[in-house]
Short mmCIF file of C-alpha atoms in Angstrom, two decimals:
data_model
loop_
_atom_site.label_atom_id
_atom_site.label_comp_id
_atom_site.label_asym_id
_atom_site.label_seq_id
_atom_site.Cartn_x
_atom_site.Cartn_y
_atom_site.Cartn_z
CA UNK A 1 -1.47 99.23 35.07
CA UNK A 2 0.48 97.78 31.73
CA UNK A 3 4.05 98.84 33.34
CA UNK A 4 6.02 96.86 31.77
CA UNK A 5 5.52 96.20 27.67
CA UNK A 6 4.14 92.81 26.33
CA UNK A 7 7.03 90.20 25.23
CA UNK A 8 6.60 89.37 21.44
CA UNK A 9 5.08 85.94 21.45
CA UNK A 10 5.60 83.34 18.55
CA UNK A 11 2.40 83.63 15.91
CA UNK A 12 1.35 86.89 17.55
CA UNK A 13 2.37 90.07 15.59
CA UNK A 14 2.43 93.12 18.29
CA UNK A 15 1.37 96.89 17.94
CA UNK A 16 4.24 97.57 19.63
CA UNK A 17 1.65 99.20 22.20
CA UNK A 18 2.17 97.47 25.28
CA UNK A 19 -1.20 98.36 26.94
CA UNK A 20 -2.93 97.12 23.52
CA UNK A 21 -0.90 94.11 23.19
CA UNK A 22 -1.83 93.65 26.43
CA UNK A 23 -5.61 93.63 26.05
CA UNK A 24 -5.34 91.52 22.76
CA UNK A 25 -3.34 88.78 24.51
CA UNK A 26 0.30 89.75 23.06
CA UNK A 27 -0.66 90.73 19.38
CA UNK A 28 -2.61 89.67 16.32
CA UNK A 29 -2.41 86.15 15.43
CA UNK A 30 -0.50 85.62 12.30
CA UNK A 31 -2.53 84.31 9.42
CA UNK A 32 -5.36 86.87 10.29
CA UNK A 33 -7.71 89.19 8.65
CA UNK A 34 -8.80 92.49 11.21
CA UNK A 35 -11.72 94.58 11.46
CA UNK A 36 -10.74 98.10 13.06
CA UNK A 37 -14.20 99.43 13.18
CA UNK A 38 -14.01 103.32 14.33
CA UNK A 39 -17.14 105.51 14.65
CA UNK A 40 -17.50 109.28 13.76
CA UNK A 41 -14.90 111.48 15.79
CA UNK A 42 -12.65 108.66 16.48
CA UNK A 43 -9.43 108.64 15.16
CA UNK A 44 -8.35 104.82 14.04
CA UNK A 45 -5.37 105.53 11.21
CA UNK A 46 -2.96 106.51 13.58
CA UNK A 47 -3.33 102.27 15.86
CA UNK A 48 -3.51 100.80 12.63
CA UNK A 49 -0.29 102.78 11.21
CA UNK A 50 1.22 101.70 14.44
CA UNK A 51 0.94 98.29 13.43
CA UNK A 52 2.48 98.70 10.12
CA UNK A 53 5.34 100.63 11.15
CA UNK A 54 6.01 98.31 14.17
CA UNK A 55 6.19 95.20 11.29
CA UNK A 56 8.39 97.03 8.78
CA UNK A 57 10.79 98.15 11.45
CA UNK A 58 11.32 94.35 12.30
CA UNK A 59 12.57 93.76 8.80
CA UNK A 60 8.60 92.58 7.65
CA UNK A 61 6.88 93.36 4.74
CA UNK A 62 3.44 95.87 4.08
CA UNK A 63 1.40 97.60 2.16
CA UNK A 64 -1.13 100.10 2.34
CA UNK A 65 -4.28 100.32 -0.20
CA UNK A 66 -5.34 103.70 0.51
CA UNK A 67 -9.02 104.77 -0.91
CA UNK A 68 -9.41 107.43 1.27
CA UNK A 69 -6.39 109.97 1.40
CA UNK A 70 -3.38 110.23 -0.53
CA UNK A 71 0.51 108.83 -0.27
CA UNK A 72 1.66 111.73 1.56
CA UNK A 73 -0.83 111.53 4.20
CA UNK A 74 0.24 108.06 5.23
CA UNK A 75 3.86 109.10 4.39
CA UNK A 76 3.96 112.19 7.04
CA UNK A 77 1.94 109.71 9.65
CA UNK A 78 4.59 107.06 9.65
CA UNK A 79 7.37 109.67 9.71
CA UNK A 80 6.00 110.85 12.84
CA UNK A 81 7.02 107.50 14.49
CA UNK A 82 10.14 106.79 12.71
CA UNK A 83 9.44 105.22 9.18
CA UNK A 84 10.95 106.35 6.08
CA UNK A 85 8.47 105.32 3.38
CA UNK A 86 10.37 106.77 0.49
CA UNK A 87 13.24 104.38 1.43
CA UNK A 88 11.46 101.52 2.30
CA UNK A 89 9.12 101.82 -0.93
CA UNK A 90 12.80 101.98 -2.65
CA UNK A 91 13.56 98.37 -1.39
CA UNK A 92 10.58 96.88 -2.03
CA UNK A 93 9.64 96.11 1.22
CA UNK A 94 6.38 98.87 1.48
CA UNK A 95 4.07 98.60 -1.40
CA UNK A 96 1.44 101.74 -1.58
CA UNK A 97 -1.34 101.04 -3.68
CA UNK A 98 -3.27 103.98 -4.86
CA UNK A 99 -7.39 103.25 -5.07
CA UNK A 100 -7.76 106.64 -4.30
CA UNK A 101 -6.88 108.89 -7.09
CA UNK A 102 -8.76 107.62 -9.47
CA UNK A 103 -10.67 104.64 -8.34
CA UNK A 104 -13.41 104.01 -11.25
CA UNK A 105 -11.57 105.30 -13.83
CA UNK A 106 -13.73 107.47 -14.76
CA UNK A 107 -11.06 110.13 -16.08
CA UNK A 108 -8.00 111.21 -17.51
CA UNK A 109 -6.01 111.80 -14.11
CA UNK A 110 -3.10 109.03 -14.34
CA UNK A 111 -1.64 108.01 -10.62
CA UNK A 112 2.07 108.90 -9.67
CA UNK A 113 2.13 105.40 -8.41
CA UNK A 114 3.26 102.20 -9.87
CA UNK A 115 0.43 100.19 -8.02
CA UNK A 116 -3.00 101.96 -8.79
CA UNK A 117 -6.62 100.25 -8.47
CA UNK A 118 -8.76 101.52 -11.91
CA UNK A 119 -12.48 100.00 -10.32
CA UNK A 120 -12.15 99.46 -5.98
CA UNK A 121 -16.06 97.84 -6.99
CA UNK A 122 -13.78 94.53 -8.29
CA UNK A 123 -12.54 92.30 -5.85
CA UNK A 124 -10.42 90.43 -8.50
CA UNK A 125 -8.64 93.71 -9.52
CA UNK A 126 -8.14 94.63 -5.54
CA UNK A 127 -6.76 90.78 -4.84
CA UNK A 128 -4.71 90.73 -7.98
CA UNK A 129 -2.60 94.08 -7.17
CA UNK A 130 -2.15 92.46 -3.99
CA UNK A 131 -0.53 89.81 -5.44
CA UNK A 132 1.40 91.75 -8.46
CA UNK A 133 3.09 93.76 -5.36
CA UNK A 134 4.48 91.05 -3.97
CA UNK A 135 5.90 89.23 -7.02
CA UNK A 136 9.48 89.72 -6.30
CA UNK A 137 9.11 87.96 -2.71
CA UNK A 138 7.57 85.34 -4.22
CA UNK A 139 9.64 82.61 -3.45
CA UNK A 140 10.63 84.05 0.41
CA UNK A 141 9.21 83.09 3.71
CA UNK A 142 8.19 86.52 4.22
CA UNK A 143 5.43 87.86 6.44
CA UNK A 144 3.38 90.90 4.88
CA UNK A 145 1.41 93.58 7.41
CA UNK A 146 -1.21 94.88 5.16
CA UNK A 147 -3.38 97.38 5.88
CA UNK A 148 -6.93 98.62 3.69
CA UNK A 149 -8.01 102.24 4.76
CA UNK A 150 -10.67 101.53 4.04
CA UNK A 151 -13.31 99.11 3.44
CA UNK A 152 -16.11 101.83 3.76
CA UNK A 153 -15.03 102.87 0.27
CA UNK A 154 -15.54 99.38 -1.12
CA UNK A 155 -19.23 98.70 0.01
CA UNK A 156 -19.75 102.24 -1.23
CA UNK A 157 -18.30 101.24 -4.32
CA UNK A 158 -20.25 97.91 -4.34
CA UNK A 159 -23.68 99.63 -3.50
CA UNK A 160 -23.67 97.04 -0.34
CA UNK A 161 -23.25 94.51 -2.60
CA UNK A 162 -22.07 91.10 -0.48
CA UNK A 163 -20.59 89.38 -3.14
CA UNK A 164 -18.02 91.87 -3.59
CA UNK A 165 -17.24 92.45 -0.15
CA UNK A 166 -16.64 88.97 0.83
CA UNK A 167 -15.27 87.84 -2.51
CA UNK A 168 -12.72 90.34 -0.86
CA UNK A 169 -12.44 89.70 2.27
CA UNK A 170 -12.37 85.27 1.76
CA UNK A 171 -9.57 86.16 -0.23
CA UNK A 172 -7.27 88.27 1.54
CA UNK A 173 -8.18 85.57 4.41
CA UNK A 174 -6.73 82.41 2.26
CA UNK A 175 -3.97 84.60 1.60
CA UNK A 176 -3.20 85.12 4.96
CA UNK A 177 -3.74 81.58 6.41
CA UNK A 178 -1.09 80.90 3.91
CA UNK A 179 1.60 83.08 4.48
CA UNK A 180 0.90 83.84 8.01
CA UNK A 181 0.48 87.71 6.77
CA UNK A 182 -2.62 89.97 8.68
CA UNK A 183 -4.64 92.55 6.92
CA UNK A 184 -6.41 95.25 8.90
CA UNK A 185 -9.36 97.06 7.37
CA UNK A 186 -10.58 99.72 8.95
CA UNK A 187 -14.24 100.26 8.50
CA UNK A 188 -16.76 103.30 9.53
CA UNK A 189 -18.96 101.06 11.39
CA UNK A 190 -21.78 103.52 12.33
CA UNK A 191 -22.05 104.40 8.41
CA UNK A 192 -23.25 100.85 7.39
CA UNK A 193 -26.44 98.19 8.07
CA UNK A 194 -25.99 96.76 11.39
CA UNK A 195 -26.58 93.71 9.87
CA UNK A 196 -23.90 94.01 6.82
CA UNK A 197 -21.06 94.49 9.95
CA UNK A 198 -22.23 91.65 11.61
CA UNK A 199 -21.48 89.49 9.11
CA UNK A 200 -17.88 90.79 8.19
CA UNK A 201 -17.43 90.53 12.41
CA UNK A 202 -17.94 86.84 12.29
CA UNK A 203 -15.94 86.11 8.71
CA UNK A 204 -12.59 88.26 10.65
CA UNK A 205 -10.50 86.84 13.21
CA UNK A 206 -10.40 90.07 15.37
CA UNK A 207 -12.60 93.06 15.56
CA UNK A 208 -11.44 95.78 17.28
CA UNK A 209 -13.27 98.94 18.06
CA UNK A 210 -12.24 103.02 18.38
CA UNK A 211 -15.02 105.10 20.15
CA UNK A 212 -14.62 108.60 21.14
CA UNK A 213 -14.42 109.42 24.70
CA UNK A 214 -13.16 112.30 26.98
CA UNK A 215 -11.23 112.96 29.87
CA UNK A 216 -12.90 114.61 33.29
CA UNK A 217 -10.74 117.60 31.94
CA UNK A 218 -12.78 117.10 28.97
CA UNK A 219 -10.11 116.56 26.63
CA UNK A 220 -10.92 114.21 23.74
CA UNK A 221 -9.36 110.47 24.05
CA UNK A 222 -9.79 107.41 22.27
CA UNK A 223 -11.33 104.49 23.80
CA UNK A 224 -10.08 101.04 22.29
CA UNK A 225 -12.31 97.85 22.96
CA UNK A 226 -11.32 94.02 22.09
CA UNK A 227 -15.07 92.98 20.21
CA UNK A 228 -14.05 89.37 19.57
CA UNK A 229 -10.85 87.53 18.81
CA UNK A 230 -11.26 83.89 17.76
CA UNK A 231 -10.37 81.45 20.01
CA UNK A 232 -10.02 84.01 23.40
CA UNK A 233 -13.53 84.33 24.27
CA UNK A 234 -12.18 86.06 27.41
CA UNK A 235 -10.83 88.54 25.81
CA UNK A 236 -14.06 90.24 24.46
CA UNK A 237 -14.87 93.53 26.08
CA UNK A 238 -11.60 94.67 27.52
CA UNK A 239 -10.68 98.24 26.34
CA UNK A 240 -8.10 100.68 26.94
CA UNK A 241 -8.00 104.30 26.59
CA UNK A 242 -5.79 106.57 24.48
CA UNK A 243 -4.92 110.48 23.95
CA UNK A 244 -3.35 111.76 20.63
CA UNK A 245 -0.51 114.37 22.20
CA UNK A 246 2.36 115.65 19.63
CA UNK A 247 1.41 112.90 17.55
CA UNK A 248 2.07 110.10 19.76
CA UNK A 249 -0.18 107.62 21.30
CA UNK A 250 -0.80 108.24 25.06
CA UNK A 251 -2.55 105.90 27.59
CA UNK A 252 -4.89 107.24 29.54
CA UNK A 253 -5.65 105.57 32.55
CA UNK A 254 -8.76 107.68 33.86
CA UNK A 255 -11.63 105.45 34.07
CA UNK A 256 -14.39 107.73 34.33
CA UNK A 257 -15.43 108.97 30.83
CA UNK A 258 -17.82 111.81 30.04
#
């Protein structure tokens, strides 16, 4: 199964995964906003990382808005599979944007970063450092992999509120469709309404799920499932599994799960 890795396809921007790609017909579409929904005792940073890092070592752009761990924790992930954020921050062509050191400002602690979000309940603020990051690309055809880790933090933030969210979410969409950029947010789906992550599934483009799993030897494994991607209805439901060994992403092909 998946022997050989998925050719890049125009308008589709790879993992760089080949059994993933595979399942999500060659990559995400450009111009696309993603839901990575992962559920207590999966483990979703490291596919979405992949993504980022297999974007900026094309020559692309990213970013990460981080409201749930700190710069080095990204910074020692993407190191792991060959991306030097200090250096690529340097250039200009990874913006970090902090929303997680002090994300109400509601004290005296000042960021280390040059990008930091002062209220995460404000989608203007969240769109507008978006923006501000970009400024000095302005005027390039540049494609931007953004990722938001994560939205959880924001409908805390919001206190559910719907508004916000998809004041959010419409925006970063527009902003895609125009620049052919993709945004993944990963969300703790089994933490909000049923209802609430409906809704965000049918404003996104893809929705992607991580569930835990284990192998018969009863080691723990990710299992990745395509939820909906528009336009490939036959797509929906295909999954494939993953283990987490040295800090690498496996495949596991062992169907039967515990």
């Amino acid at each position: 199964m998946f022997p050989n890795a998925v050719q890049p396809q125009k308008n589709l921007l790879p993992f760089g995964i080949p059994s993933l790609d595979e399942i999500l017909g060659g990559g995400i579409p450009t111009g696309s906003i993603v839901l990575i929904e992962d559920e207590i005792g999966a483990e979703a940073n490291p596919f979405i990382l992949q993504f980022l890092a297999e974007g900026l070592k094309a020559g692309q752009y990213g970013y990460i808005m981080a409201t749930e761990h700190p710069y080095q924790y990204f910074a020692e992930m993407l190191s792991g599979i060959g991306v030097n954020t200090d250096m690529l921050k340097a250039t200009g062509r990874l913006k970090f944007i902090d929303a997680f050191s002090n994300p109400f400002g509601y004290t005296d602690l000042r960021s280390e970063h040059d990008l930091a979000v002062r209220n995460i309940s404000q989608p203007r603020e969240l769109n507008e450092i978006i923006r501000r990051a970009f400024l000095h690309v302005r005027d390039q055809n540049v494609i931007k992999r953004g990722i938001v880790s994560s939205l959880s933090s924001i409908i805390y933030a919001a206190d559910e509120s719907k508004k916000t969210i998809f004041s959010f979410l419409q925006n970063r969409l527009a902003s895609n469709k125009l620049d052919g950029s993709v945004t993944l947010f990963s969300l703790h789906y089994d933490a909000h309404p049923r209802l609430l992550v409906k809704a965000m599934e049918h404003l996104s483009d893809v929705t992607i799920r991580v569930k835990k799993g284990f192998t018969k030897e009863e080691r723990p494994l990710n299992v990745v499932q395509v939820i909906n991607i528009k336009g490939k209805p036959e797509l929906a439901g295909e999954s494939v599994q993953f283990e987490f060994i040295s800090g690498k992403i496996i495949p596991y092909y062992e169907e039967n799960l515990f």
